[in-house]
N, CA, C and O atoms as a GROMACS GRO file, in nm:
protein
  508
    1MET      N    1   5.418  24.705  -1.010
    1MET     CA    2   5.460  24.568  -1.035
    1MET      C    3   5.612  24.558  -1.025
    1MET      O    4   5.684  24.657  -1.037
    2GLY      N    5   5.658  24.439  -1.003
    2GLY     CA    6   5.801  24.413  -0.998
    2GLY      C    7   5.826  24.264  -1.008
    2GLY      O    8   5.737  24.183  -0.983
    3ILE      N    9   5.946  24.230  -1.043
    3ILE     CA   10   5.985  24.089  -1.048
    3ILE      C   11   6.022  24.048  -0.906
    3ILE      O   12   6.112  24.106  -0.846
    4GLU      N   13   5.953  23.948  -0.853
    4GLU     CA   14   5.979  23.902  -0.717
    4GLU      C   15   6.105  23.817  -0.711
    4GLU      O   16   6.188  23.834  -0.621
    5HIS      N   17   6.120  23.728  -0.807
    5HIS     CA   18   6.244  23.650  -0.819
    5HIS      C   19   6.246  23.584  -0.957
    5HIS      O   20   6.145  23.577  -1.026
    6VAL      N   21   6.363  23.537  -0.994
    6VAL     CA   22   6.383  23.459  -1.116
    6VAL      C   23   6.427  23.321  -1.070
    6VAL      O   24   6.499  23.308  -0.971
    7ALA      N   25   6.386  23.218  -1.142
    7ALA     CA   26   6.420  23.081  -1.104
    7ALA      C   27   6.488  23.009  -1.219
    7ALA      O   28   6.459  23.034  -1.336
    8MET      N   29   6.579  22.920  -1.184
    8MET     CA   30   6.645  22.839  -1.287
    8MET      C   31   6.668  22.697  -1.233
    8MET      O   32   6.705  22.678  -1.117
    9TYR      N   33   6.644  22.600  -1.321
    9TYR     CA   34   6.677  22.462  -1.289
    9TYR      C   35   6.824  22.439  -1.316
    9TYR      O   36   6.880  22.492  -1.413
   10VAL      N   37   6.887  22.361  -1.231
   10VAL     CA   38   7.027  22.323  -1.247
   10VAL      C   39   7.041  22.175  -1.217
   10VAL      O   40   6.958  22.116  -1.148
   11ASN      N   41   7.146  22.117  -1.270
   11ASN     CA   42   7.174  21.977  -1.238
   11ASN      C   43   7.246  21.964  -1.104
   11ASN      O   44   7.214  21.876  -1.024
   12ASP      N   45   7.342  22.054  -1.079
   12ASP     CA   46   7.424  22.049  -0.958
   12ASP      C   47   7.380  22.163  -0.866
   12ASP      O   48   7.433  22.274  -0.874
   13LEU      N   49   7.285  22.135  -0.780
   13LEU     CA   50   7.228  22.238  -0.693
   13LEU      C   51   7.332  22.297  -0.599
   13LEU      O   52   7.340  22.419  -0.584
   14GLU      N   53   7.411  22.212  -0.535
   14GLU     CA   54   7.512  22.263  -0.441
   14GLU      C   55   7.622  22.339  -0.514
   14GLU      O   56   7.673  22.439  -0.463
   15GLY      N   57   7.659  22.293  -0.633
   15GLY     CA   58   7.758  22.364  -0.713
   15GLY      C   59   7.709  22.501  -0.755
   15GLY      O   60   7.785  22.598  -0.754
   16ALA      N   61   7.581  22.510  -0.792
   16ALA     CA   62   7.522  22.638  -0.830
   16ALA      C   63   7.518  22.733  -0.712
   16ALA      O   64   7.552  22.850  -0.724
   17ARG      N   65   7.477  22.682  -0.597
   17ARG     CA   66   7.474  22.767  -0.477
   17ARG      C   67   7.614  22.818  -0.446
   17ARG      O   68   7.631  22.937  -0.417
   18ASN      N   69   7.713  22.732  -0.451
   18ASN     CA   70   7.851  22.771  -0.425
   18ASN      C   71   7.899  22.876  -0.525
   18ASN      O   72   7.967  22.971  -0.486
   19PHE      N   73   7.864  22.860  -0.653
   19PHE     CA   74   7.904  22.955  -0.756
   19PHE      C   75   7.853  23.095  -0.722
   19PHE      O   76   7.930  23.191  -0.723
   20PHE      N   77   7.724  23.107  -0.693
   20PHE     CA   78   7.667  23.238  -0.666
   20PHE      C   79   7.714  23.296  -0.533
   20PHE      O   80   7.727  23.418  -0.520
   21GLU      N   81   7.740  23.212  -0.435
   21GLU     CA   82   7.795  23.261  -0.309
   21GLU      C   83   7.939  23.309  -0.327
   21GLU      O   84   7.977  23.412  -0.272
   22THR      N   85   8.017  23.235  -0.404
   22THR     CA   86   8.159  23.266  -0.423
   22THR      C   87   8.180  23.392  -0.505
   22THR      O   88   8.259  23.478  -0.466
   23TYR      N   89   8.112  23.404  -0.618
   23TYR     CA   90   8.140  23.514  -0.711
   23TYR      C   91   8.047  23.634  -0.698
   23TYR      O   92   8.084  23.745  -0.736
   24PHE      N   93   7.927  23.614  -0.643
   24PHE     CA   94   7.828  23.722  -0.643
   24PHE      C   95   7.771  23.753  -0.505
   24PHE      O   96   7.667  23.818  -0.493
   25ASN      N   97   7.839  23.707  -0.401
   25ASN     CA   98   7.802  23.737  -0.261
   25ASN      C   99   7.659  23.699  -0.225
   25ASN      O  100   7.596  23.766  -0.143
   26ALA      N  101   7.608  23.595  -0.286
   26ALA     CA  102   7.471  23.551  -0.256
   26ALA      C  103   7.464  23.496  -0.114
   26ALA      O  104   7.560  23.438  -0.063
   27GLU      N  105   7.349  23.515  -0.053
   27GLU     CA  106   7.319  23.451   0.075
   27GLU      C  107   7.205  23.354   0.052
   27GLU      O  108   7.103  23.390  -0.007
   28SER      N  109   7.223  23.232   0.098
   28SER     CA  110   7.126  23.126   0.072
   28SER      C  111   7.039  23.100   0.194
   28SER      O  112   7.083  23.113   0.308
   29ASN      N  113   6.913  23.064   0.167
   29ASN     CA  114   6.830  23.013   0.275
   29ASN      C  115   6.862  22.865   0.294
   29ASN      O  116   6.950  22.811   0.227
   30ASP      N  117   6.792  22.800   0.383
   30ASP     CA  118   6.808  22.656   0.404
   30ASP      C  119   6.745  22.580   0.288
   30ASP      O  120   6.651  22.627   0.225
   31LEU      N  121   6.797  22.464   0.261
   31LEU     CA  122   6.747  22.378   0.154
   31LEU      C  123   6.600  22.346   0.176
   31LEU      O  124   6.560  22.307   0.286
   32TYR      N  125   6.520  22.362   0.070
   32TYR     CA  126   6.383  22.310   0.069
   32TYR      C  127   6.386  22.178  -0.006
   32TYR      O  128   6.442  22.172  -0.116
   33HIS      N  129   6.329  22.073   0.050
   33HIS     CA  130   6.327  21.942  -0.014
   33HIS      C  131   6.187  21.882   0.000
   33HIS      O  132   6.141  21.854   0.110
   34ASN      N  133   6.120  21.863  -0.114
   34ASN     CA  134   5.993  21.794  -0.117
   34ASN      C  135   6.025  21.646  -0.135
   34ASN      O  136   6.063  21.602  -0.244
   35LYS      N  137   6.010  21.569  -0.029
   35LYS     CA  138   6.051  21.428  -0.033
   35LYS      C  139   5.961  21.343  -0.121
   35LYS      O  140   6.002  21.234  -0.164
   36THR      N  141   5.841  21.389  -0.149
   36THR     CA  142   5.750  21.315  -0.237
   36THR      C  143   5.797  21.321  -0.382
   36THR      O  144   5.797  21.219  -0.452
   37THR      N  145   5.837  21.440  -0.428
   37THR     CA  146   5.878  21.458  -0.568
   37THR      C  147   6.030  21.464  -0.585
   37THR      O  148   6.079  21.462  -0.698
   38ASP      N  149   6.104  21.473  -0.476
   38ASP     CA  150   6.249  21.491  -0.473
   38ASP      C  151   6.293  21.625  -0.532
   38ASP      O  152   6.408  21.641  -0.573
   39PHE      N  153   6.200  21.721  -0.537
   39PHE     CA  154   6.232  21.858  -0.578
   39PHE      C  155   6.310  21.923  -0.464
   39PHE      O  156   6.276  21.909  -0.347
   40LYS      N  157   6.418  21.996  -0.503
   40LYS     CA  158   6.500  22.067  -0.405
   40LYS      C  159   6.526  22.208  -0.455
   40LYS      O  160   6.538  22.230  -0.576
   41SER      N  161   6.534  22.303  -0.363
   41SER     CA  162   6.562  22.440  -0.406
   41SER      C  163   6.624  22.522  -0.294
   41SER      O  164   6.612  22.492  -0.175
   42TYR      N  165   6.692  22.628  -0.338
   42TYR     CA  166   6.741  22.734  -0.250
   42TYR      C  167   6.695  22.866  -0.307
   42TYR      O  168   6.685  22.882  -0.429
   43PHE      N  169   6.666  22.961  -0.221
   43PHE     CA  170   6.652  23.100  -0.260
   43PHE      C  171   6.780  23.172  -0.225
   43PHE      O  172   6.826  23.167  -0.111
   44LEU      N  173   6.840  23.238  -0.324
   44LEU     CA  174   6.962  23.315  -0.304
   44LEU      C  175   6.926  23.463  -0.306
   44LEU      O  176   6.855  23.508  -0.396
   45THR      N  177   6.973  23.536  -0.208
   45THR     CA  178   6.947  23.680  -0.200
   45THR      C  179   7.078  23.754  -0.220
   45THR      O  180   7.182  23.716  -0.167
   46PHE      N  181   7.071  23.861  -0.300
   46PHE     CA  182   7.189  23.940  -0.334
   46PHE      C  183   7.184  24.074  -0.262
   46PHE      O  184   7.082  24.112  -0.204
   47ASP      N  185   7.296  24.147  -0.266
   47ASP     CA  186   7.315  24.269  -0.187
   47ASP      C  187   7.199  24.368  -0.197
   47ASP      O  188   7.161  24.427  -0.096
   48GLN      N  189   7.144  24.386  -0.314
   48GLN     CA  190   7.039  24.486  -0.331
   48GLN      C  191   6.898  24.428  -0.314
   48GLN      O  192   6.799  24.496  -0.343
   49GLY      N  193   6.890  24.304  -0.267
   49GLY     CA  194   6.761  24.246  -0.236
   49GLY      C  195   6.700  24.159  -0.344
   49GLY      O  196   6.598  24.094  -0.320
   50SER      N  197   6.758  24.156  -0.463
   50SER     CA  198   6.704  24.069  -0.567
   50SER      C  199   6.726  23.923  -0.526
   50SER      O  200   6.816  23.891  -0.448
   51ARG      N  201   6.641  23.835  -0.580
   51ARG     CA  202   6.650  23.694  -0.543
   51ARG      C  203   6.649  23.604  -0.666
   51ARG      O  204   6.585  23.634  -0.767
   52LEU      N  205   6.720  23.494  -0.654
   52LEU     CA  206   6.726  23.391  -0.756
   52LEU      C  207   6.695  23.259  -0.688
   52LEU      O  208   6.756  23.224  -0.587
   53GLU      N  209   6.600  23.186  -0.744
   53GLU     CA  210   6.573  23.052  -0.694
   53GLU      C  211   6.644  22.953  -0.784
   53GLU      O  212   6.625  22.953  -0.905
   54ILE      N  213   6.726  22.868  -0.722
   54ILE     CA  214   6.790  22.760  -0.798
   54ILE      C  215   6.724  22.630  -0.753
   54ILE      O  216   6.700  22.609  -0.634
   55MET      N  217   6.695  22.544  -0.852
   55MET     CA  218   6.612  22.426  -0.824
   55MET      C  219   6.666  22.306  -0.899
   55MET      O  220   6.735  22.319  -1.001
   56THR      N  221   6.634  22.188  -0.847
   56THR     CA  222   6.665  22.065  -0.919
   56THR      C  223   6.560  21.961  -0.886
   56THR      O  224   6.493  21.968  -0.782
   57LYS      N  225   6.546  21.865  -0.974
   57LYS     CA  226   6.456  21.752  -0.952
   57LYS      C  227   6.499  21.641  -1.048
   57LYS      O  228   6.567  21.668  -1.147
   58PRO      N  229   6.460  21.521  -1.021
   58PRO     CA  230   6.494  21.410  -1.110
   58PRO      C  231   6.423  21.423  -1.245
   58PRO      O  232   6.314  21.478  -1.253
   59GLY      N  233   6.487  21.371  -1.350
   59GLY     CA  234   6.421  21.359  -1.480
   59GLY      C  235   6.416  21.484  -1.564
   59GLY      O  236   6.336  21.491  -1.657
   60MET      N  237   6.497  21.583  -1.533
   60MET     CA  238   6.495  21.705  -1.615
   60MET      C  239   6.563  21.681  -1.749
   60MET      O  240   6.655  21.599  -1.759
   61GLN      N  241   6.519  21.752  -1.851
   61GLN     CA  242   6.587  21.752  -1.980
   61GLN      C  243   6.691  21.863  -1.979
   61GLN      O  244   6.668  21.970  -1.922
   62ASP      N  245   6.803  21.838  -2.042
   62ASP     CA  246   6.910  21.938  -2.044
   62ASP      C  247   6.959  21.953  -2.187
   62ASP      O  248   7.060  21.894  -2.226
   63GLU      N  249   6.886  22.032  -2.265
   63GLU     CA  250   6.920  22.054  -2.404
   63GLU      C  251   7.047  22.140  -2.415
   63GLU      O  252   7.081  22.213  -2.322
   64GLU      N  253   7.115  22.131  -2.529
   64GLU     CA  254   7.232  22.215  -2.552
   64GLU      C  255   7.191  22.361  -2.548
   64GLU      O  256   7.087  22.399  -2.602
   65LYS      N  257   7.273  22.443  -2.484
   65LYS     CA  258   7.244  22.586  -2.471
   65LYS      C  259   7.336  22.663  -2.565
   65LYS      O  260   7.455  22.680  -2.536
   66THR      N  261   7.283  22.710  -2.674
   66THR     CA  262   7.361  22.792  -2.766
   66THR      C  263   7.360  22.937  -2.716
   66THR      O  264   7.272  22.975  -2.640
   67LEU      N  265   7.458  23.016  -2.759
   67LEU     CA  266   7.465  23.155  -2.714
   67LEU      C  267   7.350  23.240  -2.767
   67LEU      O  268   7.305  23.332  -2.698
   68ALA      N  269   7.303  23.210  -2.887
   68ALA     CA  270   7.190  23.285  -2.945
   68ALA      C  271   7.070  23.192  -2.948
   68ALA      O  272   7.060  23.104  -3.034
   69ARG      N  273   6.979  23.212  -2.856
   69ARG     CA  274   6.861  23.126  -2.846
   69ARG      C  275   6.745  23.208  -2.793
   69ARG      O  276   6.764  23.319  -2.743
   70THR      N  277   6.626  23.154  -2.803
   70THR     CA  278   6.510  23.223  -2.746
   70THR      C  279   6.504  23.196  -2.596
   70THR      O  280   6.573  23.108  -2.545
   71GLY      N  281   6.422  23.272  -2.529
   71GLY     CA  282   6.407  23.253  -2.384
   71GLY      C  283   6.501  23.343  -2.307
   71GLY      O  284   6.564  23.432  -2.363
   72LEU      N  285   6.508  23.319  -2.179
   72LEU     CA  286   6.599  23.398  -2.096
   72LEU      C  287   6.742  23.369  -2.138
   72LEU      O  288   6.781  23.252  -2.148
   73ILE      N  289   6.821  23.472  -2.162
   73ILE     CA  290   6.953  23.452  -2.220
   73ILE      C  291   7.066  23.475  -2.119
   73ILE      O  292   7.171  23.411  -2.130
   74HIS      N  293   7.046  23.563  -2.024
   74HIS     CA  294   7.149  23.582  -1.922
   74HIS      C  295   7.090  23.642  -1.796
   74HIS      O  296   6.978  23.694  -1.795
   75ILE      N  297   7.168  23.632  -1.690
   75ILE     CA  298   7.139  23.702  -1.565
   75ILE      C  299   7.246  23.809  -1.553
   75ILE      O  300   7.365  23.779  -1.564
   76ALA      N  301   7.206  23.934  -1.530
   76ALA     CA  302   7.301  24.045  -1.521
   76ALA      C  303   7.320  24.085  -1.375
   76ALA      O  304   7.224  24.101  -1.300
   77PHE      N  305   7.447  24.099  -1.336
   77PHE     CA  306   7.482  24.142  -1.201
   77PHE      C  307   7.552  24.276  -1.206
   77PHE      O  308   7.641  24.298  -1.289
   78GLN      N  309   7.511  24.365  -1.118
   78GLN     CA  310   7.565  24.500  -1.108
   78GLN      C  311   7.675  24.501  -1.002
   78GLN      O  312   7.653  24.456  -0.890
   79THR      N  313   7.794  24.551  -1.039
   79THR     CA  314   7.906  24.551  -0.945
   79THR      C  315   7.932  24.686  -0.880
   79THR      O  316   7.984  24.691  -0.768
   80GLY      N  317   7.896  24.795  -0.947
   80GLY     CA  318   7.917  24.927  -0.890
   80GLY      C  319   8.028  25.008  -0.955
   80GLY      O  320   8.033  25.130  -0.938
   81SER      N  321   8.119  24.942  -1.029
   81SER     CA  322   8.226  25.018  -1.094
   81SER      C  323   8.288  24.938  -1.209
   81SER      O  324   8.277  24.815  -1.214
   82LYS      N  325   8.353  25.010  -1.300
   82LYS     CA  326   8.423  24.944  -1.410
   82LYS      C  327   8.534  24.854  -1.357
   82LYS      O  328   8.556  24.745  -1.408
   83GLU      N  329   8.603  24.902  -1.253
   83GLU     CA  330   8.713  24.824  -1.196
   83GLU      C  331   8.664  24.691  -1.141
   83GLU      O  332   8.731  24.589  -1.155
   84LYS      N  333   8.547  24.692  -1.079
   84LYS     CA  334   8.492  24.567  -1.025
   84LYS      C  335   8.446  24.474  -1.137
   84LYS      O  336   8.456  24.352  -1.124
   85VAL      N  337   8.395  24.531  -1.246
   85VAL     CA  338   8.361  24.448  -1.363
   85VAL      C  339   8.487  24.378  -1.412
   85VAL      O  340   8.486  24.257  -1.436
   86ASP      N  341   8.595  24.455  -1.427
   86ASP     CA  342   8.722  24.398  -1.474
   86ASP      C  343   8.773  24.291  -1.378
   86ASP      O  344   8.814  24.183  -1.422
   87GLU      N  345   8.772  24.321  -1.249
   87GLU     CA  346   8.824  24.226  -1.149
   87GLU      C  347   8.747  24.095  -1.149
   87GLU      O  348   8.806  23.988  -1.152
   88LEU      N  349   8.614  24.104  -1.147
   88LEU     CA  350   8.533  23.982  -1.143
   88LEU      C  351   8.545  23.904  -1.273
   88LEU      O  352   8.550  23.781  -1.270
   89THR      N  353   8.548  23.974  -1.385
   89THR     CA  354   8.564  23.905  -1.514
   89THR      C  355   8.697  23.830  -1.517
   89THR      O  356   8.702  23.715  -1.558
   90ASN      N  357   8.803  23.896  -1.474
   90ASN     CA  358   8.935  23.831  -1.471
   90ASN      C  359   8.937  23.713  -1.376
   90ASN      O  360   8.996  23.609  -1.406
   91ARG      N  361   8.874  23.728  -1.261
   91ARG     CA  362   8.869  23.618  -1.164
   91ARG      C  363   8.798  23.496  -1.222
   91ARG      O  364   8.845  23.384  -1.209
   92LEU      N  365   8.684  23.520  -1.287
   92LEU     CA  366   8.611  23.409  -1.348
   92LEU      C  367   8.692  23.344  -1.460
   92LEU      O  368   8.695  23.222  -1.472
   93LYS      N  369   8.759  23.427  -1.541
   93LYS     CA  370   8.843  23.374  -1.649
   93LYS      C  371   8.956  23.290  -1.592
   93LYS      O  372   8.983  23.180  -1.642
   94GLU      N  373   9.022  23.340  -1.489
   94GLU     CA  374   9.132  23.266  -1.426
   94GLU      C  375   9.083  23.134  -1.366
   94GLU      O  376   9.158  23.037  -1.359
   95ASP      N  377   8.957  23.130  -1.324
   95ASP     CA  378   8.900  23.008  -1.266
   95ASP      C  379   8.843  22.915  -1.372
   95ASP      O  380   8.781  22.814  -1.339
   96GLY      N  381   8.864  22.949  -1.501
   96GLY     CA  382   8.830  22.857  -1.608
   96GLY      C  383   8.699  22.881  -1.680
   96GLY      O  384   8.660  22.801  -1.764
   97TYR      N  385   8.630  22.990  -1.647
   97TYR     CA  386   8.504  23.019  -1.716
   97TYR      C  387   8.532  23.095  -1.845
   97TYR      O  388   8.626  23.174  -1.852
   98GLU      N  389   8.449  23.072  -1.946
   98GLU     CA  390   8.468  23.132  -2.078
   98GLU      C  391   8.410  23.273  -2.082
   98GLU      O  392   8.290  23.293  -2.059
   99VAL      N  393   8.495  23.371  -2.112
   99VAL     CA  394   8.449  23.508  -2.132
   99VAL      C  395   8.412  23.522  -2.279
   99VAL      O  396   8.498  23.505  -2.366
  100VAL      N  397   8.286  23.551  -2.309
  100VAL     CA  398   8.241  23.558  -2.448
  100VAL      C  399   8.236  23.701  -2.500
  100VAL      O  400   8.228  23.722  -2.622
  101SER      N  401   8.240  23.800  -2.410
  101SER     CA  402   8.249  23.939  -2.455
  101SER      C  403   8.300  24.026  -2.341
  101SER      O  404   8.276  24.000  -2.223
  102GLY      N  405   8.371  24.131  -2.381
  102GLY     CA  406   8.417  24.233  -2.288
  102GLY      C  407   8.531  24.189  -2.199
  102GLY      O  408   8.595  24.086  -2.220
  103PRO      N  409   8.553  24.271  -2.100
  103PRO     CA  410   8.479  24.392  -2.065
  103PRO      C  411   8.491  24.499  -2.174
  103PRO      O  412   8.596  24.516  -2.236
  104ARG      N  413   8.380  24.569  -2.195
  104ARG     CA  414   8.374  24.669  -2.300
  104ARG      C  415   8.257  24.763  -2.274
  104ARG      O  416   8.167  24.733  -2.195
  105THR      N  417   8.259  24.876  -2.342
  105THR     CA  418   8.145  24.966  -2.341
  105THR      C  419   8.062  24.934  -2.464
  105THR      O  420   8.112  24.940  -2.576
  106THR      N  421   7.936  24.902  -2.444
  106THR     CA  422   7.848  24.864  -2.554
  106THR      C  423   7.798  24.989  -2.627
  106THR      O  424   7.817  25.101  -2.579
  107GLY      N  425   7.736  24.969  -2.741
  107GLY     CA  426   7.682  25.080  -2.819
  107GLY      C  427   7.578  25.161  -2.746
  107GLY      O  428   7.558  25.279  -2.775
  108ASP      N  429   7.509  25.097  -2.650
  108ASP     CA  430   7.409  25.171  -2.573
  108ASP      C  431   7.462  25.222  -2.439
  108ASP      O  432   7.386  25.263  -2.352
  109GLY      N  433   7.597  25.218  -2.424
  109GLY     CA  434   7.660  25.285  -2.310
  109GLY      C  435   7.686  25.200  -2.186
  109GLY      O  436   7.736  25.253  -2.087
  110TYR      N  437   7.654  25.073  -2.188
  110TYR     CA  438   7.681  24.988  -2.073
  110TYR      C  439   7.827  24.942  -2.074
  110TYR      O  440   7.880  24.910  -2.180
  111TYR      N  441   7.890  24.939  -1.959
  111TYR     CA  442   8.022  24.876  -1.945
  111TYR      C  443   7.995  24.738  -1.888
  111TYR      O  444   7.943  24.725  -1.777
  112GLU      N  445   8.032  24.635  -1.963
  112GLU     CA  446   7.993  24.500  -1.923
  112GLU      C  447   8.085  24.394  -1.982
  112GLU      O  448   8.165  24.420  -2.072
  113SER      N  449   8.071  24.275  -1.927
  113SER     CA  450   8.129  24.155  -1.985
  113SER      C  451   8.025  24.046  -1.976
  113SER      O  452   7.926  24.059  -1.904
  114CYS      N  453   8.047  23.938  -2.049
  114CYS     CA  454   7.956  23.825  -2.043
  114CYS      C  455   8.039  23.698  -2.035
  114CYS      O  456   8.133  23.678  -2.112
  115VAL      N  457   8.003  23.612  -1.941
  115VAL     CA  458   8.077  23.490  -1.914
  115VAL      C  459   7.981  23.372  -1.925
  115VAL      O  460   7.868  23.379  -1.876
  116VAL      N  461   8.025  23.265  -1.988
  116VAL     CA  462   7.947  23.141  -1.989
  116VAL      C  463   7.990  23.062  -1.866
  116VAL      O  464   8.105  23.019  -1.854
  117ALA      N  465   7.895  23.045  -1.777
  117ALA     CA  466   7.926  22.980  -1.650
  117ALA      C  467   7.805  22.903  -1.603
  117ALA      O  468   7.695  22.919  -1.656
  118LEU      N  469   7.825  22.820  -1.506
  118LEU     CA  470   7.715  22.750  -1.441
  118LEU      C  471   7.628  22.674  -1.540
  118LEU      O  472   7.517  22.717  -1.573
  119GLU      N  473   7.679  22.562  -1.584
  119GLU     CA  474   7.604  22.471  -1.671
  119GLU      C  475   7.564  22.534  -1.803
  119GLU      O  476   7.454  22.508  -1.854
  120GLY      N  477   7.652  22.616  -1.860
  120GLY     CA  478   7.630  22.673  -1.993
  120GLY      C  479   7.543  22.797  -1.995
  120GLY      O  480   7.509  22.845  -2.103
  121ASN      N  481   7.507  22.850  -1.881
  121ASN     CA  482   7.426  22.971  -1.875
  121ASN      C  483   7.514  23.094  -1.874
  121ASN      O  484   7.625  23.093  -1.820
  122GLN      N  485   7.464  23.202  -1.935
  122GLN     CA  486   7.542  23.325  -1.944
  122GLN      C  487   7.515  23.416  -1.825
  122GLN      O  488   7.402  23.434  -1.781
  123ILE      N  489   7.624  23.473  -1.775
  123ILE     CA  490   7.620  23.569  -1.667
  123ILE      C  491   7.679  23.698  -1.720
  123ILE      O  492   7.793  23.700  -1.766
  124GLU      N  493   7.602  23.806  -1.713
  124GLU     CA  494   7.651  23.939  -1.754
  124GLU      C  495   7.695  24.014  -1.629
  124GLU      O  496   7.627  24.012  -1.526
  125ILE      N  497   7.809  24.080  -1.640
  125ILE     CA  498   7.864  24.157  -1.530
  125ILE      C  499   7.870  24.301  -1.576
  125ILE      O  500   7.935  24.331  -1.677
  126THR      N  501   7.805  24.391  -1.503
  126THR     CA  502   7.797  24.531  -1.545
  126THR      C  503   7.825  24.623  -1.426
  126THR      O  504   7.832  24.579  -1.311
  127VAL      N  505   7.841  24.751  -1.459
  127VAL     CA  506   7.864  24.851  -1.355
  127VAL      C  507   7.738  24.863  -1.271
  127VAL      O  508   7.734  24.943  -1.177
   0.00000   0.00000   0.00000
């Protein structure tokens, strides 16, 4: 078994696509648009083959996203080195995103940071 992809609803579909292309080297497929329901989505593919589907549709609820909540809490991206974790974290911070932890080595040995980005969702950056 394996996870085929993870999906997330967003309000700003093009902004989300741009975010993942800019900071995480995502490659996007062409826009899918169901004209009957006005559902729209992109599949984003990352360097190691993992995929994220970003989607939008009219009438979604957008509750406040607290840092400690149930459900999926973050998406973690692997950079390959501590230096790349530091570089990407600094780049996101300089571009106005909130760094909520790190970069640091966690108690279980991960070198990581966590940034609140993309409509209040957390992105973890690790080696």
